Coordinates of C-alpha atoms in Angstrom, one line a residue:
X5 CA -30.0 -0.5 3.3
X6 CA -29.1 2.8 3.6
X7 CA -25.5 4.5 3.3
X8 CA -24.3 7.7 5.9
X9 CA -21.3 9.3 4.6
X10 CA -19.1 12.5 5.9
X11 CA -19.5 14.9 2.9
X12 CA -16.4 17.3 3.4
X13 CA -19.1 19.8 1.4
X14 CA -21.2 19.7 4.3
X15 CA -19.2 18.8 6.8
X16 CA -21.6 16.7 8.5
X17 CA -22.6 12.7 7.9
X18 CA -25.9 12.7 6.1
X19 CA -27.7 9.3 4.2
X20 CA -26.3 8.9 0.9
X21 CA -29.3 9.4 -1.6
X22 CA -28.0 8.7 -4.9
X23 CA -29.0 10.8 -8.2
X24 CA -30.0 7.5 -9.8
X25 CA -30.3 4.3 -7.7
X26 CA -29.5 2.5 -11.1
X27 CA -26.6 4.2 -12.0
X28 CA -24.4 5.1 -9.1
X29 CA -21.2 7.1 -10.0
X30 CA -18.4 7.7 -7.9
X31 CA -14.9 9.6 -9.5
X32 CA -11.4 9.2 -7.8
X33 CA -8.5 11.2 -8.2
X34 CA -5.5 8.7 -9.0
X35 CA -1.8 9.0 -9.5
X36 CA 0.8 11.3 -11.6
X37 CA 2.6 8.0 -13.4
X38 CA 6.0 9.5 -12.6
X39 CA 7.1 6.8 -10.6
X40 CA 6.4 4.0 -7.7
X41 CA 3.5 4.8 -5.8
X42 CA 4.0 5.1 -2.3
X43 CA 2.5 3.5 0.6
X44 CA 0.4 6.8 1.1
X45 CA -1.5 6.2 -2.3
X46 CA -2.3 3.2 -1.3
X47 CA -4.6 4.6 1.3
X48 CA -7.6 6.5 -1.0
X49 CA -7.3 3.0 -3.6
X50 CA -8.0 0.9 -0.7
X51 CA -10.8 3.2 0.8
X52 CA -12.5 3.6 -2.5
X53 CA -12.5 0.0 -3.4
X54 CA -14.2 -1.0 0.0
X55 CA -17.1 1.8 -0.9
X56 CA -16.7 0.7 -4.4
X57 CA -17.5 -2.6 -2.8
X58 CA -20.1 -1.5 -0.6
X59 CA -22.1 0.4 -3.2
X60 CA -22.5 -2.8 -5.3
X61 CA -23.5 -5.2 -2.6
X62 CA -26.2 -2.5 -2.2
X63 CA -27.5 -1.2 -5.6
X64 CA -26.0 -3.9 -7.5
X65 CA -23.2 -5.2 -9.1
X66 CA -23.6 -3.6 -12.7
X67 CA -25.4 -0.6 -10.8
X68 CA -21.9 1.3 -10.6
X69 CA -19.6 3.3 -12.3
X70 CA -16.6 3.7 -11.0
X71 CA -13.7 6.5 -12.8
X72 CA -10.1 7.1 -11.2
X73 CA -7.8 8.7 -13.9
X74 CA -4.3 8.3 -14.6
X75 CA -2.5 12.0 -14.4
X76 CA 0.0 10.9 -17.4
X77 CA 1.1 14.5 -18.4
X78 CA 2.8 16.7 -15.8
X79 CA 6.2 18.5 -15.7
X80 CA 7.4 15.8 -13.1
X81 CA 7.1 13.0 -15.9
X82 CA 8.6 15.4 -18.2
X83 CA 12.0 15.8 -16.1
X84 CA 11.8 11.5 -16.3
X85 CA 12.0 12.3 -19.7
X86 CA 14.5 14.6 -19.8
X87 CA 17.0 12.4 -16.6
X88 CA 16.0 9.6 -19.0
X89 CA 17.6 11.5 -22.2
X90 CA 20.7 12.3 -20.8
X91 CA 21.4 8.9 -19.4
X92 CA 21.6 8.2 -23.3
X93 CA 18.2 6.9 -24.3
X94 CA 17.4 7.6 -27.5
X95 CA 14.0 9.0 -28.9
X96 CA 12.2 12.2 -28.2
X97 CA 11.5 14.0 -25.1
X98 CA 7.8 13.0 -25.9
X99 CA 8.5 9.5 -26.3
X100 CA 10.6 8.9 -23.8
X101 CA 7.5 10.8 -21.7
X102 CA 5.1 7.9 -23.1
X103 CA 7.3 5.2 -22.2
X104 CA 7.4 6.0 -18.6
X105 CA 3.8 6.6 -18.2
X106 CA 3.3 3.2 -19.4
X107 CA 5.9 1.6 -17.8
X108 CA 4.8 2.9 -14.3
X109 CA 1.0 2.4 -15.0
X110 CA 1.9 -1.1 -15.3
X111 CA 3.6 -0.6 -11.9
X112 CA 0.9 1.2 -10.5
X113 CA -1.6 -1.7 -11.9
X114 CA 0.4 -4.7 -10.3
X115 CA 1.0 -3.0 -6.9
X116 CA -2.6 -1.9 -6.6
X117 CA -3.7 -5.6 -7.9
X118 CA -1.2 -7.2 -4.8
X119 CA -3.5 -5.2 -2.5
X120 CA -6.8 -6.8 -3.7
X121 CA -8.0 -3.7 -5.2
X122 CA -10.3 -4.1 -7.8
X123 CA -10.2 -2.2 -11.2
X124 CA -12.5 1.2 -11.8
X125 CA -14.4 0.7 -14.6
X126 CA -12.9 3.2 -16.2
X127 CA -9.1 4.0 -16.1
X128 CA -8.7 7.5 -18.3
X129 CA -5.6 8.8 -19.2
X130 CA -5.3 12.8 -19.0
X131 CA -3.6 13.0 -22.6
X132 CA -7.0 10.9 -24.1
X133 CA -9.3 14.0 -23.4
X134 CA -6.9 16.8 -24.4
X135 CA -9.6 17.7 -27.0
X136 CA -12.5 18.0 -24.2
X137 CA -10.1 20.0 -21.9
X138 CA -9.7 22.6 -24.9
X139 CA -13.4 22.6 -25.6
X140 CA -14.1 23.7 -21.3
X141 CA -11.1 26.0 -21.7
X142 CA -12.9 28.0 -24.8
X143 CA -16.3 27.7 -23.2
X144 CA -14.7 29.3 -19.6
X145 CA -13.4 32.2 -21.8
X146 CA -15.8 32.9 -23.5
X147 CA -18.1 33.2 -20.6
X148 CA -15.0 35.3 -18.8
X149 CA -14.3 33.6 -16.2
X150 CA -10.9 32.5 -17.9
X151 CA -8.8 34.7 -20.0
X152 CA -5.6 34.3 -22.0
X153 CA -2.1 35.7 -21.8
X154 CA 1.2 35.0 -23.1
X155 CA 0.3 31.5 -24.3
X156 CA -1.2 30.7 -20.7
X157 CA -5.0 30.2 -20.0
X158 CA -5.8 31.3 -16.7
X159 CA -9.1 30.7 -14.5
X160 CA -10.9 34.2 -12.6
X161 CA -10.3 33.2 -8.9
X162 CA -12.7 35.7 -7.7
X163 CA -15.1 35.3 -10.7
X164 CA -16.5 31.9 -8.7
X165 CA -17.9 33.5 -5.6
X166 CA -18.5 30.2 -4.1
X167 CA -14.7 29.5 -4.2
X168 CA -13.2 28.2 -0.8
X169 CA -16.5 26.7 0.3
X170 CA -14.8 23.1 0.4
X171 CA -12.1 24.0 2.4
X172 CA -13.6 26.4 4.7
X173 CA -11.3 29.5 3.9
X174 CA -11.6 32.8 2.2
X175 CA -9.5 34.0 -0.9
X176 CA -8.0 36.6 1.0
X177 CA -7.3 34.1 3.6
X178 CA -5.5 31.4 1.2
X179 CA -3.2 34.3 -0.5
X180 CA -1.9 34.7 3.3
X181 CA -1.1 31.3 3.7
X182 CA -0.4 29.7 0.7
X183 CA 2.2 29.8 -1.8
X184 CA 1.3 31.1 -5.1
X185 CA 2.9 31.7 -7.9
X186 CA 3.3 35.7 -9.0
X187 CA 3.8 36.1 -13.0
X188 CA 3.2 39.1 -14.8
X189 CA 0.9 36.9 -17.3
X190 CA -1.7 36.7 -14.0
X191 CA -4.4 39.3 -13.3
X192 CA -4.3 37.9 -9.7
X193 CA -2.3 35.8 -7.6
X194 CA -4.7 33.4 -7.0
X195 CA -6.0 32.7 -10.7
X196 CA -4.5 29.1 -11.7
X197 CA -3.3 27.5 -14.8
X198 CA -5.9 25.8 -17.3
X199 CA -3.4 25.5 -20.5
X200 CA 0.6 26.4 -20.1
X201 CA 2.9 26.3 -22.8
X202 CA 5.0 23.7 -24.4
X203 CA 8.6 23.7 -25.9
X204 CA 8.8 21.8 -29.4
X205 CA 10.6 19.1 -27.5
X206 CA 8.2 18.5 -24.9
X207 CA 5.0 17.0 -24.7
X208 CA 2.4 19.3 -26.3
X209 CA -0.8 19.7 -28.1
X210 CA -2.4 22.5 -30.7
X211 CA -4.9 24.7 -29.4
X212 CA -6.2 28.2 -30.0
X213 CA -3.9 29.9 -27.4
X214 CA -0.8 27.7 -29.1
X215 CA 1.0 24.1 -28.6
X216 CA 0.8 23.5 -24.8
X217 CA -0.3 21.2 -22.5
X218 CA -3.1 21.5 -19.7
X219 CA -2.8 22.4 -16.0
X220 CA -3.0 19.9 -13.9
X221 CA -6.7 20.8 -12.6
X222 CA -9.0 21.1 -15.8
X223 CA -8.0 17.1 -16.6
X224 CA -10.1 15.3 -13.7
X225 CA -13.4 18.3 -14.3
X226 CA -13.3 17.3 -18.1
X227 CA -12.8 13.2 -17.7
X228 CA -15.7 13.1 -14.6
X229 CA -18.0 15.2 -17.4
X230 CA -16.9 13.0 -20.3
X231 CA -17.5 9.9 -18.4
X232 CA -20.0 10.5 -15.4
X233 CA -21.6 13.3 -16.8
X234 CA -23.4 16.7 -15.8
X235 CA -23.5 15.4 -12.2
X236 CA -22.8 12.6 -10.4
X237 CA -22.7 11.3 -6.5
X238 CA -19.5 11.1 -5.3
X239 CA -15.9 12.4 -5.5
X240 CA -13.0 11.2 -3.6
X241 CA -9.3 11.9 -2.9
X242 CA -7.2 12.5 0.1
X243 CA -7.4 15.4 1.9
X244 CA -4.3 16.9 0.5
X245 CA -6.4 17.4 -2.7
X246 CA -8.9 19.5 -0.8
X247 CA -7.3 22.8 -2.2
X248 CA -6.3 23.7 -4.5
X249 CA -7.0 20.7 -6.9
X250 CA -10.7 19.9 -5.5
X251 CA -11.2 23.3 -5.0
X252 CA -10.1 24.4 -8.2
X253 CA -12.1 21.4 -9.5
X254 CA -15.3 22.6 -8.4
X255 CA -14.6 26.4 -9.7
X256 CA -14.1 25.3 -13.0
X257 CA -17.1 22.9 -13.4
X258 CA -18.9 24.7 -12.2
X259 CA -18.4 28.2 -14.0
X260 CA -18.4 25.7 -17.0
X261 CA -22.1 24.5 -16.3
X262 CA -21.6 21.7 -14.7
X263 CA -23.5 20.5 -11.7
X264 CA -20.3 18.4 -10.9
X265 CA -20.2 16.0 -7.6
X266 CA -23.0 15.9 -4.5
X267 CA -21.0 14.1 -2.4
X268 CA -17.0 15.0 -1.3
X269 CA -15.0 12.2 0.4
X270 CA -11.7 12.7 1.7
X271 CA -8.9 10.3 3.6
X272 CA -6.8 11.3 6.0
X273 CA -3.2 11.0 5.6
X274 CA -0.5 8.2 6.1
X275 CA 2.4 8.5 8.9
X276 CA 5.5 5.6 9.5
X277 CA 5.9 4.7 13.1
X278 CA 4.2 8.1 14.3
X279 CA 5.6 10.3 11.8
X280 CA 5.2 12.2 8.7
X281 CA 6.4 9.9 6.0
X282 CA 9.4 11.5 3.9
X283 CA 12.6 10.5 2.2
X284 CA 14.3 12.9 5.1
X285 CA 13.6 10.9 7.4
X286 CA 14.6 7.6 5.9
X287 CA 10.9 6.3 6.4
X288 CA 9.7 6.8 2.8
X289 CA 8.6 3.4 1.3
X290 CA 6.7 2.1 -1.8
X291 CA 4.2 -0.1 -1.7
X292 CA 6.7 -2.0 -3.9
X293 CA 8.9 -2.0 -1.4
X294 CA 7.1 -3.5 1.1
X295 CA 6.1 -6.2 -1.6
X296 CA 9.5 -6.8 -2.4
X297 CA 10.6 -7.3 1.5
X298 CA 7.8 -10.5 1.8
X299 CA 5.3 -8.6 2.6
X300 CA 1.7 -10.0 1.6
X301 CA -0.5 -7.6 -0.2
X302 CA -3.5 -8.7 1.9
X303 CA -0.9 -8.1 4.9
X304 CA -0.9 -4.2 4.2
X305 CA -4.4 -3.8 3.0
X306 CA -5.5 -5.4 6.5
X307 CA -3.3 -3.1 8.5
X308 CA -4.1 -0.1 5.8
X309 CA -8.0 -0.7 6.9
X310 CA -7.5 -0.6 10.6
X311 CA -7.9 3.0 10.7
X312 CA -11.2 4.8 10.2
X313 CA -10.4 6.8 6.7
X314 CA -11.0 10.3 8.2
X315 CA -8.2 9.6 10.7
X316 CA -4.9 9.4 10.3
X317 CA -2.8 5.9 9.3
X318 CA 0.2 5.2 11.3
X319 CA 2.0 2.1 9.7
X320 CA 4.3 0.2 12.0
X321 CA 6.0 -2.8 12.3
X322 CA 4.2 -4.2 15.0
X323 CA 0.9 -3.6 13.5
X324 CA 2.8 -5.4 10.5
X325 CA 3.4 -8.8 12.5
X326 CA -0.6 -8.4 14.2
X327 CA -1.8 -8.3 11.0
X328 CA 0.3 -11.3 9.5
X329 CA -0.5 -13.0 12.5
X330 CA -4.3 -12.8 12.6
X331 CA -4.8 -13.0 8.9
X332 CA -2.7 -16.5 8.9
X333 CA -5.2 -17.9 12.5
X334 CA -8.4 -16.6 9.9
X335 CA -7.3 -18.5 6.7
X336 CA -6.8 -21.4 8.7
X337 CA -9.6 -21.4 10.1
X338 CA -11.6 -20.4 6.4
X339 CA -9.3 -23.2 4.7
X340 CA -11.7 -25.2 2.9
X341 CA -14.8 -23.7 4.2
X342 CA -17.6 -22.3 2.0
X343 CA -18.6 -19.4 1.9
X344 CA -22.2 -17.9 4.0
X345 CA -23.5 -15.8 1.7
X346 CA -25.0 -13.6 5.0
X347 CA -22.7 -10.5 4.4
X348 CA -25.3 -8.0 6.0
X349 CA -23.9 -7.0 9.4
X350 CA -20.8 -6.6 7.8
X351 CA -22.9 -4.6 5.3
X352 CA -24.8 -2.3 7.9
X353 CA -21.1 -1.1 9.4
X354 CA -19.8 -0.2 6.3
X355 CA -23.1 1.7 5.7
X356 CA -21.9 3.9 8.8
X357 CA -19.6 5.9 6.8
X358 CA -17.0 3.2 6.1
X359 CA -17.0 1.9 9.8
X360 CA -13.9 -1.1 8.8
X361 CA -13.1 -1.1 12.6
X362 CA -16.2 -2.3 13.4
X363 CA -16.1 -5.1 10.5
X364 CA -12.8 -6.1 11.7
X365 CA -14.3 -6.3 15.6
X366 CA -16.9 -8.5 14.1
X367 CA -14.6 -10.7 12.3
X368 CA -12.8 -11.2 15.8
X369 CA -15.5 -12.3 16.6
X370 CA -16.7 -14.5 14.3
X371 CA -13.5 -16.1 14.7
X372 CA -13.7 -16.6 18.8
X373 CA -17.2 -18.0 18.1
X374 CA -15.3 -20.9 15.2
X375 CA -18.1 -19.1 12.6
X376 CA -15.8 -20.0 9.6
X377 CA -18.3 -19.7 7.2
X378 CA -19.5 -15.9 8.3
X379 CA -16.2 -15.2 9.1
X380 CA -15.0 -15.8 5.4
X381 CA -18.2 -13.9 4.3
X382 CA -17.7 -11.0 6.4
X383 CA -13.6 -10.9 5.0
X384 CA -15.4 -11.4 1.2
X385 CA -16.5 -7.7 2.3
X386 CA -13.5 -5.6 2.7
X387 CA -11.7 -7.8 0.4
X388 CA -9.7 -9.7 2.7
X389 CA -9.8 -13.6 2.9
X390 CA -10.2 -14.1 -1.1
X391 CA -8.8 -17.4 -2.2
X392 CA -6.6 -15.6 -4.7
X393 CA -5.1 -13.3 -2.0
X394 CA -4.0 -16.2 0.0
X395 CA -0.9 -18.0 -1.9
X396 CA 1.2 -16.1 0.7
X397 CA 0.5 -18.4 3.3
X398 CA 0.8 -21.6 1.6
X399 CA 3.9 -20.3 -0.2
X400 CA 5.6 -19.8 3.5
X401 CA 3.4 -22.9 4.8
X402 CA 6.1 -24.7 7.5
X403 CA 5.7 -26.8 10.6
X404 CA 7.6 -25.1 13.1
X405 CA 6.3 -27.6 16.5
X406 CA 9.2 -28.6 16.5
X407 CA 10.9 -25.6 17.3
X408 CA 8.3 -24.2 19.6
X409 CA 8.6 -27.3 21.7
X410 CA 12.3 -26.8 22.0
X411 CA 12.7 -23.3 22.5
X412 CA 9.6 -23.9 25.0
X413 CA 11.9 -26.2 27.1
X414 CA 14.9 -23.7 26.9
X415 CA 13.4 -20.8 28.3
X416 CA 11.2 -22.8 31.1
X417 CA 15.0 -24.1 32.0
X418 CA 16.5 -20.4 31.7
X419 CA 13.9 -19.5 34.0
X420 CA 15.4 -22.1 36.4
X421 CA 18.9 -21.4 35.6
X422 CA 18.5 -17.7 35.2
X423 CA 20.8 -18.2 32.4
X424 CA 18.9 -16.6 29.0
X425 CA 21.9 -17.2 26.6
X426 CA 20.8 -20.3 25.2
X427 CA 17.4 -19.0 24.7
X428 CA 18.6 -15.7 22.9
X429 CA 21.1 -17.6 20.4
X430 CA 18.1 -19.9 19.7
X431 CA 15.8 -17.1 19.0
X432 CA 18.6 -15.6 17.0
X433 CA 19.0 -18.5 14.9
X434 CA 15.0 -18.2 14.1
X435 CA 15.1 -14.5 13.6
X436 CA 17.8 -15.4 10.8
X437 CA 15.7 -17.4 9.3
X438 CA 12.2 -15.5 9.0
X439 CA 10.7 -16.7 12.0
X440 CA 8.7 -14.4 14.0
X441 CA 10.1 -14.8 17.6
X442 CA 6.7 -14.3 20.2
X443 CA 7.2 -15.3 24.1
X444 CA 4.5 -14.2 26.3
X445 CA 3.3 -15.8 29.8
X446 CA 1.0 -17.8 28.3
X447 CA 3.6 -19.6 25.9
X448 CA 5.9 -19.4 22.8
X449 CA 4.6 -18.6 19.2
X450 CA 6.8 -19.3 16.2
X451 CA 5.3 -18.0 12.9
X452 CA 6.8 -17.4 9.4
X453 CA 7.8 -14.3 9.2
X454 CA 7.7 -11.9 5.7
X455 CA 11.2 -13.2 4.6
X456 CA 10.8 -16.5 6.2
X457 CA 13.2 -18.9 4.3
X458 CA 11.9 -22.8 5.1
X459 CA 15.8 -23.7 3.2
X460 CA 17.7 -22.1 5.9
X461 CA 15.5 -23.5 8.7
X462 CA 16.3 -26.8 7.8
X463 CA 20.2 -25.8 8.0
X464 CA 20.3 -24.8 11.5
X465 CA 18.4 -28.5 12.6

């Protein structure tokens, strides 16, 4: 079977031709551990897992390696630190540093897990390879495309001729438009940080330019070397990564040597109900969050997959319900089935560049056909319909006939009477309890909702 992905490089789909059929390798960019992750970091996990997917039903499962890094030194996890100190922990900035990168790892590891994402085979954290950041950082000076000042290491913007290829703009052109910051310790407003300076109290390591820590860039190029090597297939983030930090990426690695990654992958970005998601507008939410409120994992990554990844997410409520809704019809129709092993057509639409709409269309399908058995397969694909995904609907498992029938006979008399009141305060007693409320021509739907609570059902009979 063969794969066609959009490399950003190129900016054109092209078959996916790996350097080594027996040893795919693919790199993701993953999180600063500073805090919750967000809904929008959800996005590039659940991407990557389904190609992660995709690229061992084709070249086998032990046929891939699979990296996404843990970013678990930065000056945002140092102000945790520092917020964390003054509320009257005790222990050093540095520890107190360690503790929350742990602590939200863990976080990061069960939120991701609730989603049905599977685990990279290799997880590195940014303060393992400080050593084989310093060993790039000497080798870039050396061959001057990096240069040293005031306890800073900076990288020759304009030394890398190639530099703005990914995204398409010039040097000239990104000074324009971009911030950058102006210190006197810079030859040019462009050139970025590869080591920075630390205070005794913060996080830092020996080097030749003095203890620091490193920029923020240099840690993914020396982890994809360290474990992928001189050059390997694919590299992945969301598009907010294209520049700098892919761009700077590919400077570095390659000024250092490297042959670095063939094939650039980039996901589009996540909006709330048609809007940019931010904490201004009271729309920011953590995957957490959503957890938290009864929302099933397999819930979000169904609703997260609707989108093709190159365009952007819009997560509403009434995708939400859908979701809930289709996913509960599928498992109870899958209950008990085995599975059919025939995952191919669900196969050849991923191979067009992640095409999860199309899987999704066929699963329909499948579904209005009664094909439990393919249908279950074809879910197995995109990670949907696992038996361990599914204790959400048996945990909110309820016979609500009962209720249908009735609130069925109070609208059909409202529509005589013309009188809705008795209808509304029923459907208000169901909202109250987790029951999703749906009245169309063709009947009324009860289902349990994300907070559905069976107890206080059972109190309004």
């Amino acid at each position: 079977m063969s794969i066609t992905l959009y490399n950003t490089a190129t900016r054109a789909k092209a078959p996916f031709v790996p350097i080594d059929p027996a040893n795919v390798r693919m790199y993701l960019c993953g999180p600063t551990v500073y805090d919750r992750a967000h809904l929008g970091n959800a996005r590039p996990v659940l991407v990557f897992d389904v190609l992660n997917r995709l690229l061992r039903h084709v070249y086998g499962t032990d046929a891939v390696t699979y990296v996404r890094n843990f970013t678990d030194v930065d000056d945002k996890i140092n102000a945790t630190a520092l917020a964390r100190r003054e509320a009257g922990a005790r222990g050093s900035l540095e520890d107190l540093a360690a503790e929350r990168t742990d602590e939200t790892i863990a976080w990061y590891h069960a939120d991701m897990d609730a989603l049905g994402a599977l685990r990279p085979d290799h997880e590195p954290r940014a303060t393992q390879y400080i050593a084989q950041m310093i060993a790039m950082i000497e080798g870039l000076i050396a061959d001057d495309f990096a240069y040293a000042r005031e306890g800073h290491v900076l990288f020759r913007v304009r030394a890398y001729e190639a530099y703005g290829a990914l995204s398409g703009r010039s040097v000239d052109d990104m000074i324009a438009g971009a911030r950058v910051e102006v210190a006197p310790y810079k030859e040019d407003p462009m050139d970025f940080v590869l080591w920075k300076p630390s205070s005794d109290d913060l996080p830092g390591w020996d080097s030749p330019w003095g203890r620091g820590r490193p920029g923020w860039h240099i840690e993914c190029s020396a982890m994809a070397y360290e474990l992928l090597g001189d050059q390997f297939d694919i590299h992945g983030g969301g598009n907010d990564l294209q520049f700098p930090h892919h761009e700077n990426e590919i400077a570095q690695s390659k000024c250092a040597g490297h042959r670095f990654a063939n094939v650039w992958l980039h996901n589009e970005m996540l909006q709330v109900e048609g809007k940019k998601m931010s904490k201004s507008l009271g729309n920011f939410f953590t995957v957490r969050d959503l957890l938290d409120q009864g929302v099933p994992g397999e819930v979000i990554r169904f609703v997260m997959l609707s989108t093709h990844y190159r365009k952007p997410m819009d997560w509403t409520e009434k995708k939400r319900a859908e979701a809930e809704a289709t996913l509960r019809k599928w498992r109870a129709m899958t209950d008990g089935i085995d599975l059919d092993l025939t995952q191919e057509q669900a196969a050849e639409a991923l191979s067009d560049d992640l095409n999860v709409s199309e899987v999704i269309m066929r699963m329909h399908r499948l579904a209005s056909e009664n094909n439990a058995g393919a249908l279950k397969a074809t879910g197995h694909m995109i990670g949907l319909l696992d038996t361990h995904m599914g204790a959400w609907v048996e945990a909110s498992h309820a016979d609500l006939s009962e209720w249908t029938a009735a609130l069925s006979a109070a609208r059909d008399a409202a529509m005589q009477s013309k009188d809705f009141a008795p209808v509304d305060a029923m459907k208000a007693r169901l909202t109250a309890a987790g029951v999703e409320v749906r009245m169309s021509k063709a009947g009324v739907e009860l289902l349990p909702g994300p907070g559905f609570d069976p107890v206080r059902l059972e109190e309004l009979t």
